[in-house]
């Protein structure tokens, strides 16, 4: 019995490699987004801690420094929000690239499966014919 050979095996391997690379890039983009979110969470924690600390202040110097710190947190938050928007755009681009690579890989994979099923069907027909020939030659 002859062995199944898929002529587009190299293309299938290339598509799989492209899919894997797109998945890695998507992972990096999601990780960058998570890091920015972590920075935003840290700022929120600092804001809450400062708010608790400054609740009973009566010194104007401390109040002024607290207000400056709030301004600093607001500026940092705006920067991180801008970074997050950019990161989300990049993540969506990487997700689209991954989906496209996955579709390309799956289409070649399905083609291989169809060709393999056709090959198996043909092999079964050949085996049946060979068995018929054996039986026919035995009784003739």
C-alpha positions in Angstrom: 0.0 0.0 0.0 1.4 3.4 -0.9 1.9 6.1 1.5 -0.2 9.3 1.6 1.7 12.4 0.4 0.3 15.9 0.7 1.9 18.1 -1.9 1.2 21.2 0.1 2.8 20.0 3.3 5.4 22.7 3.3 2.7 25.3 2.8 0.8 23.8 5.7 3.9 24.0 7.9 4.5 27.6 6.9 0.9 28.5 7.7 1.2 26.8 11.1 4.4 28.7 11.8 2.7 32.0 10.8 -0.2 31.2 13.1 2.2 30.4 16.0 4.0 33.7 15.4 0.8 35.7 15.3 -0.3 34.0 18.5 2.9 35.0 20.2 2.5 38.6 19.0 -1.1 38.7 20.3 0.2 37.4 23.6 2.7 40.1 23.8 0.1 42.8 23.0 -2.3 41.4 25.7 0.6 41.4 28.2 1.4 45.0 27.4 -2.2 45.9 27.9 -2.2 44.1 31.3 0.9 45.9 32.4 -0.7 49.3 31.6 -3.8 48.2 33.5 -1.6 47.2 36.5 -0.1 50.7 36.4 -3.6 52.2 36.5 -4.5 50.0 39.4 -1.4 51.1 41.3 -2.3 54.7 40.7 -5.8 54.1 42.1 -4.4 52.5 45.2 -2.0 55.4 45.7 -4.9 57.8 45.3 -7.0 56.0 47.9 -4.1 55.7 50.3 -3.3 59.4 50.0 -7.0 60.3 50.4 -7.1 58.3 53.7 -3.9 59.8 54.9 -4.9 63.4 54.2 -8.4 63.1 55.8 -7.5 64.9 59.0 -4.8 67.3 57.7 -4.9 70.9 59.0 -1.5 72.1 57.8 -1.8 74.1 54.5 1.7 72.9 53.4 0.5 69.3 53.6 -2.7 70.1 51.9 -0.8 71.8 49.0 1.5 68.8 48.6 -1.5 66.5 48.6 -3.1 68.5 45.9 0.1 68.5 43.9 0.2 64.7 44.3 -3.4 64.5 43.1 -2.4 66.5 40.0 0.5 64.2 39.4 -1.7 61.2 39.7 -4.2 62.7 37.3 -1.5 63.4 34.7 -0.1 59.9 35.1 -3.6 58.5 34.7 -4.2 60.4 31.5 -0.9 59.2 30.1 -1.7 55.6 31.0 -5.2 55.9 29.6 -3.7 57.2 26.3 -1.2 54.3 26.4 -4.1 51.8 27.1 -6.1 53.1 24.1 -3.0 52.6 21.8 -2.4 49.2 23.3 -6.0 48.2 22.7 -5.7 49.2 19.1 -2.5 47.2 18.7 -4.1 44.2 20.4 -7.1 44.3 18.1 -4.7 44.4 15.1 -2.8 41.5 16.4 -6.0 39.6 17.1 -7.2 40.2 13.5 -3.8 39.0 12.2 -4.0 35.9 14.4 -7.5 35.1 13.2 -6.4 35.6 9.6 -3.4 33.3 10.1 -5.6 30.7 11.8 -8.1 30.7 8.9 -5.3 30.3 6.4 -3.9 27.4 8.3 -7.3 25.8 8.8 -8.2 26.0 5.1 -5.0 24.2 4.1 -5.5 21.7 7.0 -9.1 20.9 5.7 -7.8 20.5 2.2 -5.2 18.0 3.5 -8.0 16.1 5.4 -10.2 16.0 2.3 -7.3 14.7 0.2 -6.5 12.1 2.8 -10.1 10.9 2.9 -10.1 10.7 -0.9 -6.8 8.8 -0.7 -8.2 6.3 1.8 -11.3 5.8 -0.2 -9.2 5.1 -3.3 -7.0 2.7 -1.3 -10.1 0.8 -0.1 -11.3 0.5 -3.6 -8.0 -0.8 -4.8 -7.9 -3.4 -1.9 -11.4 -4.5 -2.7 -10.5 -4.9 -6.4 -7.4 -6.8 -5.4 -9.4 -9.1 -3.2 -12.0 -9.6 -6.0 -9.1 -10.5 -8.4 -7.8 -13.0 -5.8 -11.2 -14.7 -5.3 -11.9 -14.7 -9.1 -8.5 -16.2 -9.9 -9.0 -18.9 -7.3 -12.3 -20.1 -8.8 -11.3 -19.9 -12.4 
